[in-house]
Amino acid sequence: MPIPLFNSIASWLLKKRYHQIELFLKYPEEVQEELLLQLLEIAEDTEIGRQYDFESINNYETFRERVPIVSYEDIEAIIERNRRGEQNLFWPTNIKHFAKSSGTTNSKSKFIPVSFEALEDCHYKSGKDLLCLYLNNNENSQLFTGKSLRLGGSKKLYEDNGSFFGDLSAILIDNMPLWAEFSSTPSNKVSLMSEWESKLKAIINESVHENVTSLAGVPSWMLVLLNNVLGETGKENLFEVWENLEVYFHGGVNFSPYIEQYKNILPRKSFKYYEIYNASEGFFAIQDRNGADDLLLMLDYGIFYEFIPMDKYGTNIQQAIPLSEVEVGKNYAIIITTNSGLWRYKIGDTVRFTSKKPYRIKVTGRTKHHINVFGEELIIENAEEALKAVCRKAGAEIKDYTAGPIFMKGKEKGAHEWIIEFRKPPKDIQYFTEFLDNALKALNSDYEAKRYNNITLKMPKVHTARENLFYDWLKANDKLGGQHKIPRLSNKREYIEELLKMNT
């Protein structure tokens, strides 16, 4: 099929989906409630369904009262039974794929079930919707005249007792529809390579001569790849390599620390950035407007949402609420019920609603990824907004960072300790530190209160990391590649201590 004709047909098919999206935009609560009842009906004869008598649940209130909220540790045993071959435990159709995830605060592997329904009605549907929303906003797009350069964290799938496990991206590539494979680069063979540095070279060799019109991947690792592309080709910017590049689809980490670096290598004002929010457990939200900094919550992917206000999270008075009861501007932990058999599952992410008509969110961090040793409640959103402001003021660029507490000792006050690897360092690190402290005070009243007159917290301590410190740390921990992330904030000193030892 000629490429221009393929572009026109693909665009037309994707835009048809927009009419279905308009349905949940107009009736969000009704779509979610109907979805919950469908999930309960589908799973009523599973072991979990019989345990909680799903058949007799006919409204959300009964569901909330009867079915407990769980973490991975609570359901690990039943997932292990499923991995060993038992079926119909928490979902009626056979589950053979498990997304292996270690997270960023726990090295213990998690195996998240991925059903056929989740692959089709969530992960692949979301891929089409991402393109649909982008094309709806950019009618003159020539996206399908070329290919998408994808960068996943894929390693090959492993088989155990008839089940398959590996990175979610490996599962998606292994089951990828033909239309997606046809329009992507590099090849599946290269995408599934395990050794990161060899894979990097192979991706460049396969992709540099393609007509790449879009990029897709985690910002930190994509930046490594793109800088290597420029190094290999000797070009000044990426449009000299791929002149038809028009959009970068990104997710996985906050984009704020990276945006200026991307603008340096993609210096075209018309170039677009589109953010997504997904995880091993499902695909949740998509940027639906050009230039927006919030994401549309997708409500018809087989995922039912609940939310716990973070000011009550982990207390004996915490209670989940449905979508209809959330408030704009508040921070919530997400609870999901899915078409892979996760029932009221804590995924560990926090979000803040920016709008209820339609429901749009910003990802603010992780329930475990914050510093709250001294009651300061510092979350990733605060940290990255502050760093962005400081870099703008100090003319600096940050490559990677992490922060943790300095615990009180005797009469010694506590503090926050930062390790920052700069792509462009500030002229005066003391000025940078003071401005960071002031920016955090302006963004977080709890932090400001603890810093008042050094009552609990002293001035932060900032270390400048040597070049490639975080890369070497990831390599030493076998975490090189697309989906692995630097632990940004922690209540422990584990990461800080390891990195300080390597920072020589």
XYZ file of C-alpha atoms in Angstrom, residues 62-377:
316
model
C -21.540 -2.880 48.762
C -18.358 -3.462 46.767
C -16.456 -0.970 48.956
C -17.770 -2.519 52.199
C -17.138 -6.126 51.235
C -13.928 -6.249 49.184
C -10.723 -5.168 50.990
C -8.073 -2.829 49.600
C -4.867 -4.814 48.984
C -1.184 -4.357 48.256
C 0.941 -6.757 46.219
C 2.093 -8.573 49.357
C -1.550 -9.354 50.218
C -2.174 -11.126 46.900
C 1.280 -12.504 46.160
C 0.339 -16.060 47.192
C -2.661 -16.287 44.844
C -0.626 -14.777 41.984
C 2.058 -17.430 42.578
C -0.596 -20.146 42.354
C -1.694 -18.648 39.041
C 1.908 -18.578 37.794
C 2.243 -22.284 38.642
C -0.716 -23.070 36.399
C -3.884 -22.729 38.500
C -6.565 -20.734 36.711
C -9.904 -19.103 37.509
C -8.507 -17.719 40.755
C -9.095 -13.978 40.324
C -10.009 -13.764 36.618
C -11.975 -16.336 34.553
C -9.937 -16.418 31.326
C -6.523 -18.086 31.348
C -3.703 -15.751 32.353
C -0.337 -16.761 30.945
C 1.565 -13.472 30.937
C 3.009 -11.682 33.965
C 4.720 -8.295 33.876
C 7.808 -8.539 36.065
C 8.412 -5.359 38.001
C 10.791 -4.536 40.810
C 9.594 -0.963 41.291
C 12.105 1.593 42.511
C 12.068 1.103 46.271
C 11.942 -2.659 46.501
C 14.304 -5.071 44.744
C 11.882 -7.945 45.268
C 10.238 -8.881 41.974
C 6.531 -8.442 41.482
C 4.625 -10.429 38.876
C 1.589 -8.486 37.691
C -1.000 -10.605 35.829
C -1.742 -9.458 32.263
C -4.891 -11.012 30.804
C -5.831 -11.196 27.133
C -8.562 -8.650 27.868
C -6.050 -6.239 29.382
C -3.769 -6.556 26.362
C -6.575 -5.867 23.896
C -8.914 -3.530 25.770
C -6.354 -1.570 27.739
C -2.755 -1.596 26.496
C -3.304 -1.841 22.729
C -6.485 0.230 22.841
C -4.577 2.972 24.629
C -1.903 2.956 21.933
C -4.557 3.594 19.313
C -6.222 6.237 21.502
C -2.955 8.086 21.962
C -2.670 8.366 18.195
C -6.365 9.172 17.896
C -6.157 12.111 20.317
C -2.972 13.384 18.724
C -4.433 13.234 15.208
C -7.674 14.840 16.373
C -5.599 17.834 17.534
C -3.240 17.883 14.542
C -5.236 17.330 11.386
C -2.296 17.952 9.062
C -0.110 15.341 10.740
C 1.971 13.096 8.515
C 2.661 10.639 11.333
C 2.025 7.510 9.274
C 4.224 8.519 6.379
C 7.095 7.273 8.529
C 7.824 5.164 11.590
C 7.820 5.540 15.341
C 11.153 5.053 17.084
C 10.188 3.135 20.214
C 12.445 2.586 23.179
C 11.222 0.073 25.743
C 12.969 -1.615 28.608
C 12.395 -4.960 27.012
C 14.209 -8.133 27.722
C 13.158 -11.455 26.302
C 10.261 -13.286 27.930
C 11.012 -16.244 30.186
C 8.795 -19.311 30.497
C 8.033 -21.062 33.761
C 5.359 -23.758 34.204
C 3.568 -22.654 31.045
C 3.457 -18.974 32.022
C 5.583 -16.190 30.568
C 7.124 -13.317 32.455
C 9.276 -10.305 31.639
C 9.037 -6.540 31.206
C 5.597 -5.319 30.199
C 7.145 -3.934 27.015
C 8.424 -7.422 26.143
C 4.911 -8.836 26.597
C 3.457 -6.082 24.427
C 6.044 -6.593 21.683
C 5.576 -10.373 21.793
C 1.822 -9.955 21.231
C 1.995 -6.833 19.083
C -0.593 -6.384 16.321
C 0.798 -6.236 12.797
C -0.188 -2.599 12.289
C 1.965 -1.547 15.238
C 4.984 -3.597 14.174
C 4.745 -2.325 10.598
C 4.896 1.294 11.744
C 7.711 0.930 14.322
C 11.480 0.834 14.473
C 13.713 -0.877 15.572
C 12.744 -4.474 14.797
C 11.285 -6.707 17.493
C 14.557 -8.637 17.587
C 16.524 -5.525 18.522
C 13.812 -4.234 20.877
C 14.058 -7.459 22.888
C 17.834 -7.415 23.274
C 18.856 -7.708 26.929
C 22.263 -6.011 27.046
C 21.635 -2.253 27.051
C 24.840 -0.922 25.507
C 24.786 -3.393 22.591
C 21.093 -2.704 22.156
C 21.761 1.042 21.958
C 24.137 0.575 19.034
C 21.744 -1.823 17.286
C 18.835 0.635 17.614
C 20.925 3.402 16.063
C 22.099 1.156 13.221
C 18.538 0.107 12.378
C 16.780 3.415 12.860
C 19.085 6.187 11.732
C 18.287 5.651 8.030
C 14.517 5.253 8.562
C 11.992 8.044 8.067
C 11.214 8.491 11.766
C 8.229 10.762 12.403
C 7.681 10.113 16.128
C 9.537 9.030 19.259
C 8.170 6.930 22.130
C 9.848 6.049 25.414
C 10.921 7.073 28.908
C 12.566 10.567 28.810
C 15.748 9.692 30.711
C 16.712 6.734 28.526
C 15.407 8.274 25.305
C 17.721 11.225 25.942
C 20.682 8.855 26.212
C 19.706 7.241 22.892
C 19.155 10.539 21.077
C 22.444 12.032 22.257
C 24.169 8.879 21.007
C 22.395 9.305 17.648
C 23.827 12.813 17.374
C 27.264 11.554 18.402
C 27.225 8.769 15.816
C 25.947 10.933 12.972
C 27.847 14.114 13.810
C 24.651 16.171 13.396
C 23.778 19.269 15.421
C 20.130 18.395 16.042
C 17.714 15.547 15.370
C 15.898 17.231 12.505
C 19.122 16.872 10.525
C 18.806 13.111 11.065
C 15.011 12.763 10.763
C 13.616 15.850 9.037
C 9.974 14.735 9.415
C 10.003 14.260 13.206
C 6.849 15.826 14.646
C 6.068 14.407 18.114
C 7.550 12.684 21.157
C 5.218 10.421 23.190
C 6.694 10.084 26.669
C 5.881 8.726 30.116
C 7.347 6.915 33.089
C 9.024 9.867 34.801
C 8.285 13.557 35.242
C 9.289 15.399 32.074
C 10.055 18.761 33.678
C 13.753 18.097 34.422
C 14.355 17.074 30.804
C 12.339 19.517 28.709
C 15.109 22.075 28.119
C 17.545 19.349 27.076
C 15.014 18.053 24.546
C 14.425 21.534 23.183
C 18.173 21.854 22.589
C 18.265 18.797 20.321
C 14.765 19.343 18.879
C 14.875 23.100 18.173
C 11.665 23.391 16.186
C 8.755 25.270 17.800
C 6.197 23.163 15.946
C 7.513 19.943 17.513
C 4.960 18.385 19.899
C 5.280 16.562 23.220
C 2.519 14.182 24.346
C 2.560 12.557 27.778
C 1.075 9.210 28.811
C 0.553 7.546 32.183
C 0.852 3.769 32.243
C 2.284 0.993 34.398
C 2.527 -2.797 34.512
C -0.978 -2.818 36.026
C -2.605 -0.896 33.198
C -2.782 2.218 31.057
C -4.500 5.096 32.803
C -4.289 8.521 31.176
C -3.285 10.373 28.004
C -2.538 14.012 27.235
C -5.474 15.076 25.080
C -4.507 18.657 24.147
C -1.503 20.220 22.466
C 0.770 21.843 25.024
C -1.218 20.649 28.064
C 0.497 19.637 31.290
C -2.328 17.398 32.523
C -3.745 14.099 31.284
C -7.222 12.827 30.437
C -8.191 9.881 32.666
C -9.310 7.088 30.309
C -12.432 5.488 31.745
C -13.271 2.609 29.377
C -10.148 0.441 29.493
C -11.513 -2.192 31.873
C -10.176 -0.316 34.909
C -12.400 0.919 37.746
C -10.865 3.733 39.788
C -11.028 4.658 43.448
C -9.000 7.234 45.346
C -7.748 7.698 48.913
C -7.021 11.272 50.045
C -3.324 11.393 50.920
C -3.977 13.336 54.119
C -5.739 10.207 55.391
C -3.703 7.548 53.560
C -2.250 4.913 55.883
C -4.331 6.034 58.857
C -7.152 4.147 60.569
C -9.672 6.581 59.092
C -8.641 6.225 55.445
C -11.473 5.437 53.053
C -11.496 5.111 49.305
C -13.904 7.256 47.316
C -15.236 6.874 43.760
C -14.452 9.207 40.887
C -17.595 11.268 41.502
C -16.355 12.396 44.950
C -12.837 13.604 44.132
C -11.923 17.274 44.517
C -9.773 19.383 42.230
C -6.386 20.237 43.726
C -6.230 17.426 46.312
C -3.585 14.699 46.316
C -4.876 11.096 46.092
C -3.501 7.569 46.132
C -4.971 5.483 43.302
C -6.801 2.194 43.878
C -7.643 0.112 40.789
C -9.868 -2.842 39.921
C -8.938 -4.313 36.542
C -9.766 -6.765 33.784
C -6.681 -8.758 34.796
C -8.202 -9.628 38.171
C -6.632 -6.997 40.421
C -9.356 -6.124 42.933
C -9.017 -2.841 44.836
C -5.263 -2.856 44.324
C -2.926 -0.103 45.558
C -0.591 0.683 42.667
C 1.467 3.095 44.772
C 0.969 6.206 42.624
C -0.441 9.564 43.653
C -2.337 12.008 41.448
C -3.945 15.412 41.684
C -7.074 16.320 39.719
C -6.860 19.483 37.649
C -10.403 19.197 36.292
C -13.610 17.194 36.749
C -15.269 18.131 33.446
C -13.598 16.150 31.999
C -11.543 14.270 34.576
C -7.939 15.305 34.077
C -5.016 14.527 36.360
C -1.352 15.203 37.030
C 0.828 12.437 38.423
C 2.357 13.800 41.624
C 4.530 10.876 42.762
C 4.467 7.614 44.662
C 2.965 6.797 48.047
C 6.414 5.492 49.052
C 8.493 8.018 47.103
C 8.488 11.046 49.303
C 10.406 12.371 52.286
C 8.321 12.633 55.424
C 10.821 11.846 58.165
C 10.197 15.188 59.880
C 6.558 15.835 58.902
C 7.559 17.835 55.827
C 5.573 15.714 53.288
